[in-house]
C-alpha cells in the first residue's frame, strides 16, 4: 500500500469491528496460539466482564466449571491441528445465569498454511435447545398415541385437501401420493358414496366443524370396506384452520356382527317358541312375569307373577339381576345372564336366562320374551375348569406380544395372543399352514428356518425380520422360539413369541438418517463459508486497484472512466450476491411477495438475454432464441421472471465453455391443465455430473468446487430459480447426459388463455419531471468514508450537507443545522439509529424533516421497527442513488 493512503488498513480493521459489533452473536478474535485479544461489544454486554479481565485466556472465568475441561481440551486440539473449532457449552451472563451457546472458531491461515489468527462467534441456542427437547417429547408422545390406535389416521391442509405424505392411507388404499393429492382420495371411495362424501366434507370445511360420516373405501386387495370417518379441525388462536386430523375406523366386521346379531335374535325368538325350557314373557319394565307353555305366546291360561324376583332369585343375587335388567332396558338390547335361582324344591340351582326386547315402530320396548335353561351341573364342572384356564390365559393375554404355538416343522398350531398385531380376528384359515413361509424376504425366511431348528435342538432361536400383517401394515418383529416339553421332558411343540419393534427400528433409522443429514449439512456449511469468503474478497482487489488508479497523478479520462466502471461493476456484483442471499432467506421464510400483472413472455426472455449477451460475446458463444408464433402472456412478476431466466442463461454461459451454443426456446401447451408454456434453456457444453444432477437445485451446490473457483458464485442461483418458479405455480427440471453432453433446464409456467387489454398510455406532460429543490441534508454514518463520499455526491447535486459519525453528534448537529432531510445509519455505536431518530423527532423545529434509514439489514422486522421509530423510508446498503434522488425530489413531510 502506498503512503498516500496510510489509513486504509485501519479503516478495514475499523469496518470489521463495526460489523462484528453489529452482529447478534458474541464475537472474538485470537492469535494463532489461541490467546484472545479482542471481543465485540455483545460479549461484554452479555458477560458483564471488563476487557482487561477477558484478555488472553481470561474467558475461562465465564465458563461453567464442569464443562471447562472439555472446552479447553477441544480448543487446544483445534489450535494444534489448525482445523475449525465447533462446540456447544454454557456461558455465564452478567445476571449469573448460564445459557447454552453454539461456539465456532474459524482459523485464518497465511500463504504457508500456518494459522495466524482465529475468528470466532458464540450463538445463543439456549431457547432453541429447550424447544428441540420439547418437540422431541411431543413427537414421542404423538408416536406413542398413534401406535396404540388400530385405525387409519390422516391429515389434510386447512382447505380440506390431502397433500402431505399419508403412509397409512397409501398402505390401506394402495393409492400413491400423486393419486390422493387434493381431492384425489375420493377415487378410493365407492362410486355410490364418493359425491355425498365430498359434499359433506366441503360443508364441514366451510363451517369449521367436526366431520362425521360413513362410507365404503377400497382396500389394496380390491375389497370394499365400510368405514366410520371422523375428522377434527385444528385451529390457531385466531380461529383459523391450520390443518385437519382424521381417522378412518373399519366397521365392516362390526356391521356384519350387528347383522348377525339381528339374525340371531330372530332365531332366538323361534327358539323360545319351540323351546322345552322355561319360557316367559315380561312387560316393558320387568315388573310382571308371565310363564309361557312353550307351544304359543298366549298366556291366557297362566297367571302372571308380580313377585317373581323374591320367589325365584336369592336376595344376595337380586342387585346383580336388577342391574342387568336395567342395562338391557337402557340399551334396548338382549338380557343375558347366568345366575342362581331357587328351584321348586327350594334348592339352589343355576340357569342361563336370555330375554329379547320387542320394539314398536318408534323403537320403544313393548315387552320381553325370554327363556331359562337349567345348567346347574354344567356350571359346577365348568366353574372348576374356568378357574384353572382363566389363570393360565390371564398370563398369556397380559402379554403385549404375539404368541404362537408351532410344530417342529414350523407349522402354525394355534395363536394364543396378539391377534390385533397380525391384523386378524379369525386364525382358523392359518392353522396348519407354514409359519416360516410368512417371511417372504429370503434372508428373513432363512433366519426363521434356522431359529426353528435351534429351538428343536433345545436352544432359543432368535432373529429380527420384516413382515406385513394382514391389515397391510409394515412391521418389524423381534422373534424368539423355544421348545415346549411334555411331562417327560420331550420337546413336543415350539413356542414362538414375536414382539413389534417397528417404532423402535424407525427411531433407530431416523437417528441414523438425521446423523447423515447433520454431517452433510455441516460439510455444506463449511464449504459455503469458504466459498462466501472467497467471493466477497474477490471484488476487493479490483476495487483497491481502481481506487489507487484514481488517486494517482496524471490519470487520463479513459483510465478514470475505466476505474469508475470497475468500481461500479464490482459494487453491483457484491450487491447481487447479497440480494441473492436475502432472496433465498425471504423465500424460505415465506416473506417474499410477487408483484403479479399480465406480462408478455417475449419481453421477459429478451430482457434475460440482454443480461448475458456481452458475456456470450466475450466467450465466443452463440446465443439463439425461438419463440411461439402467437404472443404468450403470463400473470407474473416480470422482475422475478427475468431473474429466473437470467440465472439459467448465466449458468449456461459459465459452465458450457468457450465457443459453445446456447439456446432458449418456448413452446405452448394449451391442452395442459392449466395451459402452460414450456421454456427450455439448452447448451452443448460441459454437462452435469450424474451424481450432482439430483442435487442441482439444492442450496450452495455448484458444478465445480475446485480451488481455482473459475466460475465463482455462491451456489444459490438454481435454488432461487426453483423456488421462484414454484411461487409462480410452475416447475423446473434439469437434464444432462453427463460430462461433455451439455445441459438442459426445462421450466413449466401457467399462461393466460386470453391476451390482456392494452395498458393506457402515460400522459407525456405528467411524465416529465423538473429538477428537485435544494435540500439541507444531514448524513449520519460511523463509516466516515461512506458519510463523506455521500455528502460529496449530494453537494455536486446542489444540496447543502453536513456529516456526523456518532449518535450523540447527530442529535447535536440536527438541532444546530436544522436539516430538511436526515440520512441516518442504523448501526451507530453508543446510540443506535432508532434512538437518534426518536430524539430528532422530539425536536420541535424538525417535526417536518424527512428521515431516511440506511442499514445493511433488509428484513421486514427491521423495516417495521424503523417505521415505528419515525423513519419515512428505509434503504438497504449500498444506497441506490437513483431512488434517493427520486425521494429527495418528492420533498419533506412539511412540503408533501
Short mmCIF file of C-alpha atoms in Angstrom, two decimals, residues 171-532:
data_model
loop_
_atom_site.label_atom_id
_atom_site.label_comp_id
_atom_site.label_asym_id
_atom_site.label_seq_id
_atom_site.Cartn_x
_atom_site.Cartn_y
_atom_site.Cartn_z
CA UNK A 171 -50.95 -48.75 2.81
CA UNK A 172 -54.73 -49.16 3.17
CA UNK A 173 -55.94 -47.99 -0.28
CA UNK A 174 -52.84 -48.57 -2.42
CA UNK A 175 -53.09 -45.01 -3.78
CA UNK A 176 -49.85 -43.11 -4.40
CA UNK A 177 -49.28 -39.56 -3.20
CA UNK A 178 -49.93 -38.24 -6.71
CA UNK A 179 -53.26 -40.14 -6.83
CA UNK A 180 -54.70 -38.97 -3.49
CA UNK A 181 -53.37 -35.39 -3.70
CA UNK A 182 -56.08 -32.71 -3.37
CA UNK A 183 -59.45 -34.47 -3.65
CA UNK A 184 -57.92 -37.46 -5.44
CA UNK A 185 -58.63 -39.53 -2.32
CA UNK A 186 -62.31 -39.57 -3.34
CA UNK A 187 -61.41 -42.03 -6.14
CA UNK A 188 -60.76 -44.66 -3.45
CA UNK A 189 -64.33 -44.16 -2.14
CA UNK A 190 -67.14 -46.35 -3.52
CA UNK A 191 -68.75 -44.61 -6.56
CA UNK A 192 -72.13 -44.52 -4.79
CA UNK A 193 -70.57 -42.86 -1.73
CA UNK A 194 -67.98 -40.53 -3.36
CA UNK A 195 -70.10 -37.44 -4.14
CA UNK A 196 -72.09 -37.50 -0.86
CA UNK A 197 -68.75 -37.78 0.97
CA UNK A 198 -67.24 -34.79 -0.90
CA UNK A 199 -70.40 -32.68 -0.36
CA UNK A 200 -70.49 -33.41 3.37
CA UNK A 201 -66.71 -32.84 3.66
CA UNK A 202 -66.80 -29.44 1.89
CA UNK A 203 -69.68 -28.34 4.14
CA UNK A 204 -67.71 -29.35 7.27
CA UNK A 205 -64.63 -27.45 5.99
CA UNK A 206 -66.72 -24.36 5.27
CA UNK A 207 -68.35 -24.48 8.74
CA UNK A 208 -65.09 -25.40 10.57
CA UNK A 209 -66.83 -28.21 12.42
CA UNK A 210 -66.17 -31.87 13.09
CA UNK A 211 -66.77 -34.16 10.12
CA UNK A 212 -68.60 -37.42 10.86
CA UNK A 213 -69.52 -39.81 8.05
CA UNK A 214 -69.71 -43.45 6.95
CA UNK A 215 -68.66 -44.71 3.53
CA UNK A 216 -67.02 -47.59 1.74
CA UNK A 217 -63.39 -47.38 0.65
CA UNK A 218 -61.40 -49.80 -1.48
CA UNK A 219 -58.58 -51.70 0.23
CA UNK A 220 -55.36 -52.66 -1.55
CA UNK A 221 -56.77 -56.17 -2.19
CA UNK A 222 -59.76 -54.64 -4.01
CA UNK A 223 -62.25 -55.32 -1.22
CA UNK A 224 -64.68 -52.55 -0.27
CA UNK A 225 -64.58 -51.89 3.49
CA UNK A 226 -67.20 -49.91 5.38
CA UNK A 227 -65.50 -47.20 7.45
CA UNK A 228 -66.62 -44.72 10.05
CA UNK A 229 -64.89 -41.37 9.41
CA UNK A 230 -64.26 -38.63 11.97
CA UNK A 231 -62.15 -35.53 11.29
CA UNK A 232 -61.40 -32.60 13.61
CA UNK A 233 -60.11 -29.15 12.53
CA UNK A 234 -57.01 -27.84 14.34
CA UNK A 235 -57.44 -24.08 14.90
CA UNK A 236 -54.95 -21.34 15.75
CA UNK A 237 -55.54 -18.65 18.38
CA UNK A 238 -57.45 -16.55 15.84
CA UNK A 239 -59.83 -19.39 15.00
CA UNK A 240 -58.31 -20.09 11.58
CA UNK A 241 -57.92 -23.71 10.49
CA UNK A 242 -54.30 -24.90 10.50
CA UNK A 243 -54.99 -28.46 9.37
CA UNK A 244 -57.43 -31.39 9.75
CA UNK A 245 -56.71 -34.64 11.58
CA UNK A 246 -58.95 -37.53 10.57
CA UNK A 247 -59.47 -41.17 11.49
CA UNK A 248 -60.93 -43.98 9.39
CA UNK A 249 -62.19 -46.86 11.52
CA UNK A 250 -63.02 -50.08 9.70
CA UNK A 251 -66.51 -51.05 10.90
CA UNK A 252 -67.14 -53.74 8.28
CA UNK A 253 -66.81 -56.58 10.74
CA UNK A 254 -68.80 -54.82 13.45
CA UNK A 255 -71.61 -54.09 10.98
CA UNK A 256 -71.56 -57.74 9.91
CA UNK A 257 -71.74 -58.66 13.57
CA UNK A 258 -74.77 -56.41 14.01
CA UNK A 259 -76.49 -58.12 11.10
CA UNK A 260 -75.60 -61.49 12.56
CA UNK A 261 -76.98 -60.34 15.90
CA UNK A 262 -80.28 -59.40 14.34
CA UNK A 263 -80.46 -62.80 12.68
CA UNK A 264 -79.57 -64.39 15.99
CA UNK A 265 -82.39 -62.54 17.69
CA UNK A 266 -84.82 -63.86 15.14
CA UNK A 267 -83.56 -67.38 15.73
CA UNK A 268 -83.83 -66.76 19.47
CA UNK A 269 -87.49 -65.86 19.06
CA UNK A 270 -88.02 -69.04 17.09
CA UNK A 271 -86.16 -70.97 19.78
CA UNK A 272 -88.32 -69.51 22.53
CA UNK A 273 -91.41 -70.54 20.67
CA UNK A 274 -90.17 -74.10 20.26
CA UNK A 275 -88.11 -74.47 23.43
CA UNK A 276 -88.87 -77.02 26.11
CA UNK A 277 -87.10 -74.80 28.68
CA UNK A 278 -88.87 -72.36 30.94
CA UNK A 279 -90.18 -69.72 28.56
CA UNK A 280 -91.64 -66.45 29.77
CA UNK A 281 -92.85 -63.04 28.78
CA UNK A 282 -92.12 -59.83 30.72
CA UNK A 283 -93.80 -56.47 30.46
CA UNK A 284 -91.65 -53.48 29.36
CA UNK A 285 -90.23 -52.67 32.84
CA UNK A 286 -89.95 -56.31 34.02
CA UNK A 287 -92.39 -55.70 36.86
CA UNK A 288 -94.58 -58.59 35.72
CA UNK A 289 -93.59 -62.08 34.52
CA UNK A 290 -95.96 -64.36 32.62
CA UNK A 291 -94.82 -68.01 32.16
CA UNK A 292 -95.48 -69.49 28.72
CA UNK A 293 -96.28 -73.10 27.91
CA UNK A 294 -93.69 -73.34 25.15
CA UNK A 295 -96.31 -74.03 22.47
CA UNK A 296 -97.56 -70.47 21.85
CA UNK A 297 -97.16 -66.91 23.07
CA UNK A 298 -100.62 -66.65 24.60
CA UNK A 299 -100.51 -66.64 28.41
CA UNK A 300 -104.26 -66.85 28.74
CA UNK A 301 -104.14 -69.99 30.86
CA UNK A 302 -101.20 -68.90 33.07
CA UNK A 303 -101.33 -66.31 35.82
CA UNK A 304 -98.66 -63.54 35.66
CA UNK A 305 -96.45 -63.06 38.70
CA UNK A 306 -95.52 -59.71 40.27
CA UNK A 307 -93.35 -61.33 42.96
CA UNK A 308 -91.12 -63.39 40.66
CA UNK A 309 -87.95 -61.61 41.85
CA UNK A 310 -88.46 -62.55 45.51
CA UNK A 311 -89.85 -66.01 44.65
CA UNK A 312 -87.08 -67.14 42.31
CA UNK A 313 -83.94 -65.06 42.96
CA UNK A 314 -81.85 -65.22 46.12
CA UNK A 315 -81.72 -61.84 47.94
CA UNK A 316 -77.95 -61.53 47.60
CA UNK A 317 -78.21 -62.07 43.81
CA UNK A 318 -81.06 -59.65 43.22
CA UNK A 319 -78.83 -56.49 42.79
CA UNK A 320 -76.87 -58.23 40.00
CA UNK A 321 -80.05 -59.37 38.23
CA UNK A 322 -81.68 -55.95 38.58
CA UNK A 323 -78.55 -54.19 37.27
CA UNK A 324 -78.51 -56.45 34.18
CA UNK A 325 -82.24 -55.80 33.63
CA UNK A 326 -81.79 -52.01 33.89
CA UNK A 327 -78.86 -52.11 31.45
CA UNK A 328 -80.90 -54.20 28.98
CA UNK A 329 -83.81 -51.75 29.27
CA UNK A 330 -81.48 -48.77 28.85
CA UNK A 331 -79.74 -50.16 25.78
CA UNK A 332 -82.84 -51.97 24.40
CA UNK A 333 -80.55 -54.97 23.99
CA UNK A 334 -80.72 -58.63 24.87
CA UNK A 335 -80.85 -59.58 28.51
CA UNK A 336 -78.47 -62.49 29.07
CA UNK A 337 -77.25 -63.61 32.45
CA UNK A 338 -76.10 -66.76 34.16
CA UNK A 339 -77.27 -66.63 37.76
CA UNK A 340 -78.51 -68.66 40.69
CA UNK A 341 -82.20 -69.49 41.06
CA UNK A 342 -84.35 -71.11 43.75
CA UNK A 343 -85.70 -74.39 42.40
CA UNK A 344 -89.20 -75.60 43.06
CA UNK A 345 -87.90 -77.74 45.93
CA UNK A 346 -86.10 -74.70 47.40
CA UNK A 347 -82.62 -75.95 46.49
CA UNK A 348 -80.01 -73.76 44.78
CA UNK A 349 -79.61 -74.11 41.04
CA UNK A 350 -78.01 -72.29 38.10
CA UNK A 351 -79.73 -71.04 34.99
CA UNK A 352 -78.83 -69.20 31.83
CA UNK A 353 -81.53 -66.60 31.25
CA UNK A 354 -81.93 -64.74 27.98
CA UNK A 355 -84.62 -62.24 27.06
CA UNK A 356 -85.18 -60.29 23.83
CA UNK A 357 -86.96 -56.88 23.71
CA UNK A 358 -89.85 -56.42 21.30
CA UNK A 359 -89.84 -52.90 19.84
CA UNK A 360 -92.68 -50.94 18.28
CA UNK A 361 -92.32 -48.83 15.14
CA UNK A 362 -90.97 -45.94 17.23
CA UNK A 363 -88.22 -48.15 18.67
CA UNK A 364 -89.81 -48.29 22.13
CA UNK A 365 -89.88 -51.53 24.16
CA UNK A 366 -93.34 -53.05 24.42
CA UNK A 367 -92.46 -56.36 26.10
CA UNK A 368 -89.73 -59.01 26.51
CA UNK A 369 -89.60 -62.70 25.58
CA UNK A 370 -87.17 -64.96 27.41
CA UNK A 371 -86.10 -68.48 28.21
CA UNK A 372 -84.26 -70.02 31.17
CA UNK A 373 -82.17 -73.20 30.88
CA UNK A 374 -81.12 -75.30 33.89
CA UNK A 375 -77.29 -75.51 33.73
CA UNK A 376 -76.57 -76.42 37.33
CA UNK A 377 -74.45 -79.49 36.61
CA UNK A 378 -72.60 -77.89 33.69
CA UNK A 379 -71.96 -74.80 35.76
CA UNK A 380 -70.33 -76.71 38.54
CA UNK A 381 -67.99 -78.56 36.15
CA UNK A 382 -67.22 -75.52 34.04
CA UNK A 383 -66.59 -73.36 37.07
CA UNK A 384 -63.80 -75.62 38.22
CA UNK A 385 -62.28 -75.71 34.76
CA UNK A 386 -62.71 -71.98 34.25
CA UNK A 387 -60.76 -71.11 37.36
CA UNK A 388 -57.81 -73.12 36.10
CA UNK A 389 -57.97 -71.92 32.49
CA UNK A 390 -58.54 -68.28 33.31
CA UNK A 391 -55.42 -68.17 35.42
CA UNK A 392 -53.35 -69.60 32.58
CA UNK A 393 -54.92 -67.40 29.93
CA UNK A 394 -54.56 -64.26 32.02
CA UNK A 395 -50.80 -64.70 31.92
CA UNK A 396 -50.79 -65.03 28.11
CA UNK A 397 -53.35 -62.29 27.43
CA UNK A 398 -51.46 -59.80 29.55
CA UNK A 399 -48.52 -60.05 27.16
CA UNK A 400 -48.10 -57.23 24.60
CA UNK A 401 -46.53 -59.75 22.19
CA UNK A 402 -47.82 -62.12 19.53
CA UNK A 403 -47.68 -65.67 20.98
CA UNK A 404 -47.97 -68.74 18.74
CA UNK A 405 -47.59 -72.50 19.08
CA UNK A 406 -45.76 -74.29 16.23
CA UNK A 407 -44.91 -77.87 15.43
CA UNK A 408 -41.31 -78.94 14.81
CA UNK A 409 -41.64 -78.15 11.08
CA UNK A 410 -42.69 -74.57 11.80
CA UNK A 411 -46.41 -75.03 11.01
CA UNK A 412 -48.89 -72.90 12.99
CA UNK A 413 -50.90 -74.87 15.53
CA UNK A 414 -52.54 -72.02 17.47
CA UNK A 415 -52.42 -68.29 18.09
CA UNK A 416 -52.61 -67.64 21.81
CA UNK A 417 -52.28 -63.84 21.86
CA UNK A 418 -51.63 -60.90 19.57
CA UNK A 419 -54.45 -61.25 17.03
CA UNK A 420 -54.61 -57.45 16.73
CA UNK A 421 -50.89 -57.29 15.97
CA UNK A 422 -51.33 -59.63 12.99
CA UNK A 423 -54.48 -57.80 11.89
CA UNK A 424 -56.77 -60.84 12.08
CA UNK A 425 -59.85 -61.84 14.06
CA UNK A 426 -60.14 -65.46 12.92
CA UNK A 427 -56.95 -67.50 12.86
CA UNK A 428 -58.67 -70.69 11.62
CA UNK A 429 -57.61 -70.37 7.93
CA UNK A 430 -53.95 -70.18 9.00
CA UNK A 431 -53.96 -73.22 11.29
CA UNK A 432 -51.77 -75.96 9.84
CA UNK A 433 -50.02 -73.65 7.36
CA UNK A 434 -46.31 -72.89 7.40
CA UNK A 435 -45.45 -70.00 9.70
CA UNK A 436 -41.96 -69.95 8.15
CA UNK A 437 -43.41 -69.21 4.69
CA UNK A 438 -44.97 -66.00 6.02
CA UNK A 439 -41.46 -64.49 5.97
CA UNK A 440 -41.19 -63.51 2.30
CA UNK A 441 -37.77 -61.89 2.33
CA UNK A 442 -35.16 -64.60 1.55
CA UNK A 443 -32.90 -63.51 4.43
CA UNK A 444 -35.82 -63.47 6.90
CA UNK A 445 -37.05 -66.84 5.62
CA UNK A 446 -33.62 -68.36 6.17
CA UNK A 447 -33.45 -66.82 9.64
CA UNK A 448 -36.86 -68.32 10.52
CA UNK A 449 -35.72 -71.79 9.36
CA UNK A 450 -32.56 -71.50 11.47
CA UNK A 451 -34.48 -70.27 14.55
CA UNK A 452 -36.92 -73.24 14.36
CA UNK A 453 -34.00 -75.68 14.03
CA UNK A 454 -32.26 -74.07 17.02
CA UNK A 455 -35.41 -74.38 19.14
CA UNK A 456 -35.91 -78.03 18.15
CA UNK A 457 -32.31 -78.65 19.27
CA UNK A 458 -33.16 -77.33 22.71
CA UNK A 459 -31.77 -73.78 22.44
CA UNK A 460 -33.51 -70.44 21.93
CA UNK A 461 -33.67 -69.31 18.31
CA UNK A 462 -33.87 -65.57 17.71
CA UNK A 463 -33.90 -63.15 14.77
CA UNK A 464 -35.34 -59.78 13.68
CA UNK A 465 -37.35 -59.76 10.44
CA UNK A 466 -39.87 -57.85 8.35
CA UNK A 467 -43.47 -59.00 7.94
CA UNK A 468 -46.53 -57.14 6.62
CA UNK A 469 -49.59 -58.03 8.69
CA UNK A 470 -52.98 -58.78 7.20
CA UNK A 471 -54.08 -55.15 7.56
CA UNK A 472 -51.30 -54.21 5.16
CA UNK A 473 -49.17 -52.62 7.90
CA UNK A 474 -45.41 -52.93 7.55
CA UNK A 475 -43.98 -54.33 10.77
CA UNK A 476 -40.57 -55.33 12.11
CA UNK A 477 -40.59 -58.19 14.60
CA UNK A 478 -38.16 -59.40 17.25
CA UNK A 479 -38.76 -63.17 17.33
CA UNK A 480 -37.74 -65.73 19.96
CA UNK A 481 -38.56 -69.50 19.65
CA UNK A 482 -38.21 -72.12 22.41
CA UNK A 483 -39.32 -75.72 22.92
CA UNK A 484 -42.45 -76.80 24.83
CA UNK A 485 -41.73 -80.03 26.72
CA UNK A 486 -44.16 -82.67 27.98
CA UNK A 487 -44.09 -84.17 31.46
CA UNK A 488 -41.27 -86.49 30.47
CA UNK A 489 -39.11 -83.61 29.21
CA UNK A 490 -39.52 -84.41 25.49
CA UNK A 491 -39.97 -81.48 23.11
CA UNK A 492 -43.42 -81.76 21.53
CA UNK A 493 -44.11 -78.27 20.23
CA UNK A 494 -42.49 -74.86 19.87
CA UNK A 495 -43.46 -71.53 21.44
CA UNK A 496 -42.83 -68.54 19.15
CA UNK A 497 -43.04 -65.05 20.66
CA UNK A 498 -42.92 -62.04 18.27
CA UNK A 499 -42.56 -58.50 19.59
CA UNK A 500 -43.49 -55.49 17.41
CA UNK A 501 -40.31 -53.35 17.20
CA UNK A 502 -41.41 -51.26 14.21
CA UNK A 503 -41.35 -47.95 16.05
CA UNK A 504 -38.03 -48.71 17.72
CA UNK A 505 -36.46 -49.58 14.36
CA UNK A 506 -37.97 -46.48 12.77
CA UNK A 507 -36.45 -44.35 15.53
CA UNK A 508 -33.08 -46.02 15.02
CA UNK A 509 -33.24 -45.43 11.27
CA UNK A 510 -34.36 -41.85 11.85
CA UNK A 511 -31.40 -41.25 14.14
CA UNK A 512 -29.02 -42.66 11.54
CA UNK A 513 -30.60 -40.58 8.79
CA UNK A 514 -30.53 -37.49 10.99
CA UNK A 515 -26.85 -38.02 11.73
CA UNK A 516 -26.15 -38.30 8.00
CA UNK A 517 -28.13 -35.13 7.34
CA UNK A 518 -26.24 -33.24 10.04
CA UNK A 519 -22.92 -34.44 8.64
CA UNK A 520 -23.87 -33.31 5.15
CA UNK A 521 -25.23 -30.01 6.47
CA UNK A 522 -22.04 -29.36 8.41
CA UNK A 523 -19.94 -30.11 5.34
CA UNK A 524 -22.13 -27.85 3.18
CA UNK A 525 -21.87 -25.10 5.80
CA UNK A 526 -18.06 -25.27 5.83
CA UNK A 527 -17.89 -25.27 2.05
CA UNK A 528 -20.29 -22.35 1.85
CA UNK A 529 -18.37 -20.28 4.40
CA UNK A 530 -15.17 -20.82 2.44
CA UNK A 531 -16.97 -20.00 -0.80
CA UNK A 532 -18.57 -16.87 0.68
#
